[in-house]
Tab-separated table of C-alpha atoms and ligand atoms in Angstrom:
chain	number	residue	atom	x	y	z
W	1	UNK	CA	14.017	66.164	63.612
W	2	UNK	CA	13.461	62.865	61.789
W	3	UNK	CA	16.121	60.186	61.364
W	4	UNK	CA	16.204	61.142	57.714
W	5	UNK	CA	16.903	64.786	58.516
W	6	UNK	CA	19.514	64.103	61.187
W	7	UNK	CA	21.336	61.093	59.726
W	8	UNK	CA	20.504	60.381	56.080
W	9	UNK	CA	20.182	63.874	54.620
W	10	UNK	CA	23.669	65.044	55.729
W	11	UNK	CA	25.195	62.062	53.926
W	12	UNK	CA	23.128	62.512	50.788
W	13	UNK	CA	23.825	66.257	50.727
W	14	UNK	CA	27.550	65.544	50.568
W	15	UNK	CA	26.971	64.008	47.160
W	16	UNK	CA	26.186	65.628	43.869
W	17	UNK	CA	22.355	66.049	43.860
W	18	UNK	CA	21.717	63.850	40.829
W	19	UNK	CA	23.970	61.119	42.193
W	20	UNK	CA	22.207	61.326	45.563
W	21	UNK	CA	18.879	60.959	43.794
W	22	UNK	CA	20.038	57.985	41.753
W	23	UNK	CA	21.338	56.290	44.900
W	24	UNK	CA	18.042	56.893	46.693
W	25	UNK	CA	16.163	55.448	43.755
W	26	UNK	CA	18.464	52.414	43.531
W	27	UNK	CA	18.056	51.764	47.270
W	28	UNK	CA	14.284	52.097	46.921
W	29	UNK	CA	14.252	49.718	43.983
W	30	UNK	CA	16.283	47.181	45.917
W	31	UNK	CA	14.273	47.566	49.123
W	32	UNK	CA	11.043	47.271	47.168
W	33	UNK	CA	11.982	43.769	46.032
W	34	UNK	CA	11.630	42.500	49.603
W	35	UNK	CA	8.114	42.020	50.913
W	36	UNK	CA	9.563	42.309	54.426
W	37	UNK	CA	10.961	45.768	53.725
W	38	UNK	CA	7.757	46.848	51.985
W	39	UNK	CA	5.657	45.695	54.900
W	40	UNK	CA	7.923	47.437	57.424
W	41	UNK	CA	7.784	50.654	55.381
W	42	UNK	CA	4.017	50.339	55.082
W	43	UNK	CA	3.687	50.001	58.857
W	44	UNK	CA	6.035	52.926	59.519
W	45	UNK	CA	4.674	55.382	56.969
W	46	UNK	CA	1.033	54.652	56.212
W	47	UNK	CA	-1.855	56.614	57.673
W	48	UNK	CA	-5.247	55.064	56.991
W	49	UNK	CA	-8.402	56.976	57.755
W	50	UNK	CA	-11.692	57.109	55.855
W	51	UNK	CA	-11.691	60.904	56.232
W	52	UNK	CA	-8.663	61.046	53.930
W	53	UNK	CA	-10.264	59.029	51.147
W	54	UNK	CA	-10.953	60.829	47.913
W	55	UNK	CA	-10.993	60.219	44.178
W	56	UNK	CA	-9.202	61.595	41.165
W	57	UNK	CA	-10.739	61.252	37.707
W	58	UNK	CA	-13.004	58.567	39.097
W	59	UNK	CA	-10.096	56.605	40.616
W	60	UNK	CA	-10.603	55.915	44.332
W	61	UNK	CA	-7.618	57.038	46.422
W	62	UNK	CA	-6.779	56.287	50.063
W	63	UNK	CA	-5.652	59.881	50.545
W	64	UNK	CA	-5.113	63.128	48.594
W	65	UNK	CA	-1.295	63.176	48.705
W	66	UNK	CA	0.651	61.877	45.715
W	67	UNK	CA	4.211	61.670	44.500
W	68	UNK	CA	4.852	64.208	41.723
W	69	UNK	CA	6.303	63.337	38.335
W	70	UNK	CA	10.066	63.397	37.997
W	71	UNK	CA	11.014	61.450	41.113
W	72	UNK	CA	10.713	58.046	39.472
W	73	UNK	CA	10.885	58.773	35.766
W	74	UNK	CA	11.356	55.170	34.727
W	75	UNK	CA	9.122	53.353	37.229
W	76	UNK	CA	12.102	51.718	38.916
W	77	UNK	CA	10.917	52.052	42.498
W	78	UNK	CA	7.140	51.785	42.257
W	79	UNK	CA	6.921	48.916	44.724
W	80	UNK	CA	8.788	50.763	47.479
W	81	UNK	CA	7.235	54.143	46.761
W	82	UNK	CA	3.825	52.494	46.931
W	83	UNK	CA	4.578	51.527	50.543
W	84	UNK	CA	5.415	55.050	51.705
W	85	UNK	CA	1.845	56.132	52.338
W	86	UNK	CA	1.121	58.101	49.162
W	87	UNK	CA	-2.419	57.920	47.796
W	88	UNK	CA	-1.051	57.745	44.261
W	89	UNK	CA	2.204	57.922	42.344
W	90	UNK	CA	2.903	59.782	39.129
W	91	UNK	CA	5.629	58.146	37.056
W	92	UNK	CA	7.610	59.912	34.296
W	93	UNK	CA	7.877	62.052	32.389
W	94	UNK	CA	8.225	59.269	29.850
W	95	UNK	CA	8.622	59.839	26.127
W	96	UNK	CA	8.127	57.590	23.116
W	97	UNK	CA	11.873	57.200	22.651
W	98	UNK	CA	14.592	57.173	25.269
W	99	UNK	CA	16.389	60.464	25.830
W	100	UNK	CA	19.586	61.461	27.644
W	101	UNK	CA	18.214	64.839	28.682
W	102	UNK	CA	20.368	67.915	29.112
W	103	UNK	CA	24.111	67.966	29.828
W	104	UNK	CA	25.186	67.669	33.484
W	105	UNK	CA	25.243	69.241	36.011
W	106	UNK	CA	21.479	69.675	35.831
W	107	UNK	CA	20.218	69.435	39.402
W	108	UNK	CA	21.119	71.890	42.174
W	109	UNK	CA	20.167	72.309	45.822
W	110	UNK	CA	19.307	75.637	47.401
W	111	UNK	CA	19.265	74.549	51.064
W	112	UNK	CA	18.565	77.980	52.513
W	113	UNK	CA	15.224	77.991	50.668
W	114	UNK	CA	14.695	74.211	50.821
W	115	UNK	CA	14.505	74.389	47.049
W	116	UNK	CA	15.817	72.483	44.060
W	117	UNK	CA	16.792	73.865	40.687
W	118	UNK	CA	16.199	71.332	37.948
W	119	UNK	CA	17.338	71.340	34.346
W	120	UNK	CA	17.083	67.628	33.566
W	121	UNK	CA	15.383	68.001	30.198
W	122	UNK	CA	13.320	64.838	30.687
W	123	UNK	CA	15.924	62.079	30.455
W	124	UNK	CA	14.146	58.719	30.486
W	125	UNK	CA	14.416	55.207	29.177
W	126	UNK	CA	11.440	55.473	26.836
W	127	UNK	CA	7.901	54.115	26.823
W	128	UNK	CA	8.678	50.445	26.168
W	129	UNK	CA	11.124	50.101	29.079
W	130	UNK	CA	8.632	51.720	31.433
W	131	UNK	CA	5.822	49.495	30.161
W	132	UNK	CA	7.857	46.403	31.104
W	133	UNK	CA	8.457	47.685	34.632
W	134	UNK	CA	4.789	48.413	35.227
W	135	UNK	CA	3.551	44.921	34.483
W	136	UNK	CA	3.150	43.715	38.090
W	137	UNK	CA	0.482	44.389	40.697
W	138	UNK	CA	0.745	47.605	42.711
W	139	UNK	CA	-0.452	48.959	45.965
W	140	UNK	CA	-1.608	52.405	44.924
W	141	UNK	CA	-2.909	53.916	41.676
W	142	UNK	CA	-0.229	55.011	39.243
W	143	UNK	CA	-0.481	57.898	36.818
W	144	UNK	CA	1.948	58.047	33.921
W	145	UNK	CA	3.190	61.422	32.758
W	146	UNK	CA	4.020	61.645	29.047
W	147	UNK	CA	6.194	64.171	27.281
W	148	UNK	CA	7.531	64.644	23.776
W	149	UNK	CA	10.907	62.969	23.278
W	150	UNK	CA	13.591	65.552	23.972
W	151	UNK	CA	15.865	65.453	20.974
W	152	UNK	CA	17.682	68.733	20.323
W	153	UNK	CA	18.108	67.645	16.701
W	154	UNK	CA	14.314	67.393	16.361
W	155	UNK	CA	12.754	70.353	18.203
W	156	UNK	CA	8.979	70.522	18.373
W	157	UNK	CA	7.743	71.989	15.130
W	158	UNK	CA	4.726	70.297	13.618
W	159	UNK	CA	2.471	67.251	13.643
W	160	UNK	CA	5.348	64.892	14.520
W	161	UNK	CA	4.923	66.184	18.087
W	162	UNK	CA	1.416	64.707	18.207
W	163	UNK	CA	2.713	61.440	16.775
W	164	UNK	CA	5.349	61.270	19.513
W	165	UNK	CA	2.731	61.635	22.269
W	166	UNK	CA	0.410	59.211	20.468
W	167	UNK	CA	3.186	56.604	20.315
W	168	UNK	CA	3.973	56.721	24.044
W	169	UNK	CA	0.262	56.883	24.833
W	170	UNK	CA	-0.446	53.736	22.804
W	171	UNK	CA	2.335	51.863	24.605
W	172	UNK	CA	1.525	53.033	28.119
W	173	UNK	CA	-2.142	53.865	28.618
W	174	UNK	CA	-3.045	50.331	29.672
W	175	UNK	CA	-0.388	50.440	32.374
W	176	UNK	CA	-1.756	53.676	33.835
W	177	UNK	CA	-4.674	54.554	36.076
W	178	UNK	CA	-4.513	58.031	34.558
W	179	UNK	CA	-2.291	59.640	31.957
W	180	UNK	CA	-0.882	63.138	32.454
W	181	UNK	CA	0.284	65.017	29.374
W	182	UNK	CA	3.248	67.210	30.188
W	183	UNK	CA	2.605	70.074	27.789
W	184	UNK	CA	5.567	72.225	28.769
W	185	UNK	CA	8.630	70.720	30.281
W	186	UNK	CA	10.353	73.903	31.507
W	187	UNK	CA	13.719	72.352	30.710
W	188	UNK	CA	13.276	71.212	27.153
W	189	UNK	CA	14.348	74.534	25.726
W	190	UNK	CA	13.528	73.505	22.177
W	191	UNK	CA	10.033	72.255	23.037
W	192	UNK	CA	8.647	74.104	26.003
W	193	UNK	CA	6.817	76.837	24.099
W	194	UNK	CA	5.233	74.615	21.451
W	195	UNK	CA	1.804	74.546	23.078
W	196	UNK	CA	1.758	78.322	23.620
W	197	UNK	CA	-0.208	78.227	20.378
W	198	UNK	CA	-3.288	76.853	22.031
W	199	UNK	CA	-4.944	75.254	18.967
W	200	UNK	CA	-2.041	72.805	19.098
W	201	UNK	CA	-3.462	71.431	22.372
W	202	UNK	CA	-6.691	70.780	20.508
W	203	UNK	CA	-4.759	69.108	17.683
W	204	UNK	CA	-2.917	66.867	20.155
W	205	UNK	CA	-6.122	65.799	21.877
W	206	UNK	CA	-7.785	65.124	18.520
W	207	UNK	CA	-4.826	62.946	17.526
W	208	UNK	CA	-5.000	61.019	20.810
W	209	UNK	CA	-8.734	60.487	20.312
W	210	UNK	CA	-7.796	58.252	17.391
W	211	UNK	CA	-5.970	55.958	19.834
W	212	UNK	CA	-9.159	54.826	21.590
W	213	UNK	CA	-8.565	56.619	24.866
W	214	UNK	CA	-9.377	54.288	27.751
W	215	UNK	CA	-7.865	56.246	30.608
W	216	UNK	CA	-8.644	59.679	32.053
W	217	UNK	CA	-6.275	62.389	30.887
W	218	UNK	CA	-4.799	65.225	32.913
W	219	UNK	CA	-3.195	68.193	31.153
W	220	UNK	CA	-0.092	69.454	32.964
W	221	UNK	CA	0.071	73.062	31.851
W	222	UNK	CA	2.724	75.694	31.592
W	223	UNK	CA	1.985	78.070	34.463
W	224	UNK	CA	0.327	81.290	33.415
W	225	UNK	CA	-1.499	83.962	35.339
W	226	UNK	CA	-3.391	84.911	32.192
W	227	UNK	CA	-6.973	83.905	32.984
W	228	UNK	CA	-7.883	84.322	29.316
W	229	UNK	CA	-5.355	81.679	28.307
W	230	UNK	CA	-6.537	79.323	31.045
W	231	UNK	CA	-10.152	79.833	29.960
W	232	UNK	CA	-9.229	79.025	26.384
W	233	UNK	CA	-7.424	75.836	27.420
W	234	UNK	CA	-10.394	74.714	29.504
W	235	UNK	CA	-12.688	75.390	26.525
W	236	UNK	CA	-10.452	73.185	24.369
W	237	UNK	CA	-10.619	70.427	26.986
W	238	UNK	CA	-14.412	70.739	26.989
W	239	UNK	CA	-14.351	69.378	23.450
W	240	UNK	CA	-12.576	66.185	24.540
W	241	UNK	CA	-14.562	64.271	27.149
W	242	UNK	CA	-11.595	62.078	28.101
W	243	UNK	CA	-9.866	65.080	29.698
W	244	UNK	CA	-10.558	64.831	33.432
W	245	UNK	CA	-8.401	67.530	34.872
W	246	UNK	CA	-5.401	69.817	34.961
W	247	UNK	CA	-2.090	70.187	36.721
W	248	UNK	CA	0.348	73.093	36.755
W	249	UNK	CA	4.030	72.635	35.964
W	250	UNK	CA	6.965	74.604	37.327
W	251	UNK	CA	7.654	77.926	35.673
W	252	UNK	CA	10.704	77.941	33.429
W	253	UNK	CA	13.591	80.112	34.497
W	254	UNK	CA	13.261	82.086	37.682
W	255	UNK	CA	10.387	84.562	37.693
W	256	UNK	CA	11.123	87.575	39.891
W	257	UNK	CA	8.223	86.851	42.236
W	258	UNK	CA	9.427	83.477	43.529
W	259	UNK	CA	10.012	83.544	47.283
W	260	UNK	CA	13.770	83.056	47.240
W	261	UNK	CA	16.254	84.377	49.760
W	262	UNK	CA	19.331	83.059	47.957
W	263	UNK	CA	21.292	85.745	46.133
W	264	UNK	CA	20.288	86.169	42.499
W	265	UNK	CA	23.837	85.817	41.205
W	266	UNK	CA	24.310	82.401	42.810
W	267	UNK	CA	20.886	81.414	41.500
W	268	UNK	CA	21.885	82.507	38.028
W	269	UNK	CA	24.745	80.002	38.141
W	270	UNK	CA	22.144	77.218	38.397
W	271	UNK	CA	20.296	76.797	35.125
W	272	UNK	CA	16.761	75.455	35.368
W	273	UNK	CA	13.388	75.663	37.064
W	274	UNK	CA	12.883	76.106	40.804
W	275	UNK	CA	10.917	73.538	42.803
W	276	UNK	CA	9.949	73.685	46.471
W	277	UNK	CA	8.509	76.342	48.810
W	278	UNK	CA	9.687	79.346	46.717
W	279	UNK	CA	7.109	78.447	44.028
W	280	UNK	CA	4.240	77.814	46.422
W	281	UNK	CA	2.550	81.229	46.266
W	282	UNK	CA	3.189	81.502	42.517
W	283	UNK	CA	1.467	78.165	41.816
W	284	UNK	CA	-1.308	78.771	44.337
W	285	UNK	CA	-2.329	81.994	42.596
W	286	UNK	CA	-2.723	80.080	39.324
W	287	UNK	CA	-4.509	77.223	41.068
W	288	UNK	CA	-7.077	79.665	42.452
W	289	UNK	CA	-7.672	81.181	39.003
W	290	UNK	CA	-7.947	77.759	37.379
W	291	UNK	CA	-10.429	76.590	39.997
W	292	UNK	CA	-12.583	79.666	39.439
W	293	UNK	CA	-12.728	78.726	35.743
W	294	UNK	CA	-13.281	74.978	36.047
W	295	UNK	CA	-15.571	74.925	39.061
W	296	UNK	CA	-16.240	71.277	39.830
W	297	UNK	CA	-16.176	70.172	36.186
W	298	UNK	CA	-12.541	69.116	36.333
W	299	UNK	CA	-10.164	67.650	38.862
W	300	UNK	CA	-7.052	69.622	39.730
W	301	UNK	CA	-3.683	68.157	40.722
W	302	UNK	CA	-1.624	70.715	42.608
W	303	UNK	CA	2.120	70.559	43.216
W	304	UNK	CA	4.592	73.245	44.134
W	305	UNK	CA	6.070	73.736	47.576
W	306	UNK	CA	4.056	71.134	49.469
W	307	UNK	CA	6.457	70.566	52.346
W	308	UNK	CA	4.035	70.735	55.279
W	309	UNK	CA	0.461	69.871	56.191
W	310	UNK	CA	-0.331	73.581	56.094
W	311	UNK	CA	0.889	73.876	52.497
W	312	UNK	CA	-1.085	70.787	51.437
W	313	UNK	CA	-4.190	72.054	53.232
W	314	UNK	CA	-3.934	75.456	51.549
W	315	UNK	CA	-3.912	73.857	48.103
W	316	UNK	CA	-6.890	71.646	48.966
W	317	UNK	CA	-8.754	74.705	50.231
W	318	UNK	CA	-7.978	76.481	46.968
W	319	UNK	CA	-9.750	73.694	45.140
W	320	UNK	CA	-7.126	71.046	44.426
W	321	UNK	CA	-8.543	67.531	44.237
W	322	UNK	CA	-5.170	66.092	45.231
W	323	UNK	CA	-1.752	67.531	45.972
W	324	UNK	CA	1.625	66.147	45.012
W	325	UNK	CA	5.146	66.683	46.245
W	326	UNK	CA	8.684	66.095	45.179
W	327	UNK	CA	11.167	68.634	46.595
W	328	UNK	CA	9.838	68.193	50.139
W	329	UNK	CA	10.997	64.573	50.044
W	330	UNK	CA	14.571	65.671	49.379
W	331	UNK	CA	14.623	67.913	52.452
W	332	UNK	CA	12.392	65.966	54.836
W	333	UNK	CA	12.459	62.349	53.678
W	334	UNK	CA	9.633	59.839	53.473
W	335	UNK	CA	8.293	60.661	56.959
W	336	UNK	CA	6.887	63.842	55.413
W	337	UNK	CA	4.025	61.872	53.869
W	338	UNK	CA	2.771	60.702	57.255
W	339	UNK	CA	3.387	64.121	58.794
W	340	UNK	CA	1.248	65.804	56.145
W	341	UNK	CA	-1.561	63.254	56.297
W	342	UNK	CA	-1.659	63.411	60.083
W	343	UNK	CA	-1.736	67.194	59.860
W	344	UNK	CA	-4.607	67.059	57.365
W	345	UNK	CA	-6.553	64.811	59.713
W	346	UNK	CA	-6.030	67.292	62.520
W	347	UNK	CA	-7.636	69.921	60.269
W	348	UNK	CA	-10.510	67.669	59.103
Q	1	LIG	C1	14.118	67.127	40.012
Q	1	LIG	C2	12.765	67.334	39.436
Q	1	LIG	C3	12.395	66.674	38.271
Q	1	LIG	C4	11.120	66.858	37.735
Q	1	LIG	N1	10.768	66.182	36.602
Q	1	LIG	C5	9.511	66.324	36.112
Q	1	LIG	C6	9.102	65.592	34.969
Q	1	LIG	O1	9.851	64.801	34.397
Q	1	LIG	N2	7.823	65.787	34.511
Q	1	LIG	C7	6.949	66.642	35.129
Q	1	LIG	O2	5.802	66.765	34.675
Q	1	LIG	N3	7.312	67.326	36.227
Q	1	LIG	C8	8.557	67.185	36.724
Q	1	LIG	N4	8.922	67.890	37.849
Q	1	LIG	C9	7.943	68.804	38.472
Q	1	LIG	C10	7.217	68.120	39.627
Q	1	LIG	O3	6.388	67.086	39.145
Q	1	LIG	C11	6.368	69.126	40.419
Q	1	LIG	O4	5.363	69.641	39.559
Q	1	LIG	C12	7.196	70.279	40.960
Q	1	LIG	O5	8.470	69.870	41.360
Q	1	LIG	C13	6.508	71.023	42.105
Q	1	LIG	O6	6.476	70.264	43.280
Q	1	LIG	P1	7.545	70.398	44.481
Q	1	LIG	O7	7.643	71.845	44.822
Q	1	LIG	O8	6.978	69.546	45.572
Q	1	LIG	O9	8.831	69.867	43.959
Q	1	LIG	C14	10.202	67.724	38.383
Q	1	LIG	C15	10.581	68.390	39.552
Q	1	LIG	C16	11.829	68.206	40.080
Q	1	LIG	C17	12.210	68.942	41.351
């Protein structure tokens, strides 16, 4: 058991999950200001080995394990997170305008399944605030994940959605090594189905093309097992050469085939999407289908239940270019990054 698991986690788990997260982020932000702390973290957590090196959308990476979007929505802790051994970080989701997200409580732990239920609704400080924070040098490549501003008074309806993405894209693309477009936040109830009409993805990409796209784009898709839909999305991407790859978001709600042991009625008291090991098989099935469609034409970012080297390895074997994690950090702490990378090396 790591120090995190035996000493830190019990304290954090006594707190409300969102408060625990905010404290962790504040501590990381503070620690990251000290070069001494960053160096110590780098020594403790980093695994360097040429066999781990890879690339994503043409960006060289020290290893294939990244931090998933949602952990550091506002780029507060990039300096510290960059010292934890990740090969890349994905910041966001960020929207053009700041948003408060959904009412609280909106984050729940399911310890018996090492899962999290999230209903944040993409609260964030907006593109300009994040741009300011990302002005300094950084240790690892940073992707920025963009989403439409969540404003219940202005649900996604028409072309203003494209304008919202275009606005955040214009502000942030120069701060990013890649830009991920979150096309279905499972927790923005008013917006999450907008891109179910697939020609709208084409319309969004055509609108972004007017912005002089200088960074590779990744489309973070609503999960679907419908190979026909995935094929259609890939065909749309084929028309926009700046699209470099795809990622798969969490499913909204709680599909019956998630691997949960917690009783359904207690789960039903937690609104939101499930992250962590219960979604692993669900996401992996879609990853396999997507890979069979894209072949090697596109890069794939895979997240969903990566809490062990075995889980990361499985996704890489299924065709992921890189894997990302979030929920695993909550249950296992930062040592998980090194544990996974060491485990991948053992399988190399
Ligand atoms: C608390 C929480 C907040 C998240 N916020 C975002 C977000 O803002 N944008 C996004 O694209 N994905 C978000 N995600 C999804 C993660 O990026 C990732 O795809 C998902 O959690 C699966 O990985 P995991 O099982 O390792 O958590 C969030 C996930 C969690 C648990």
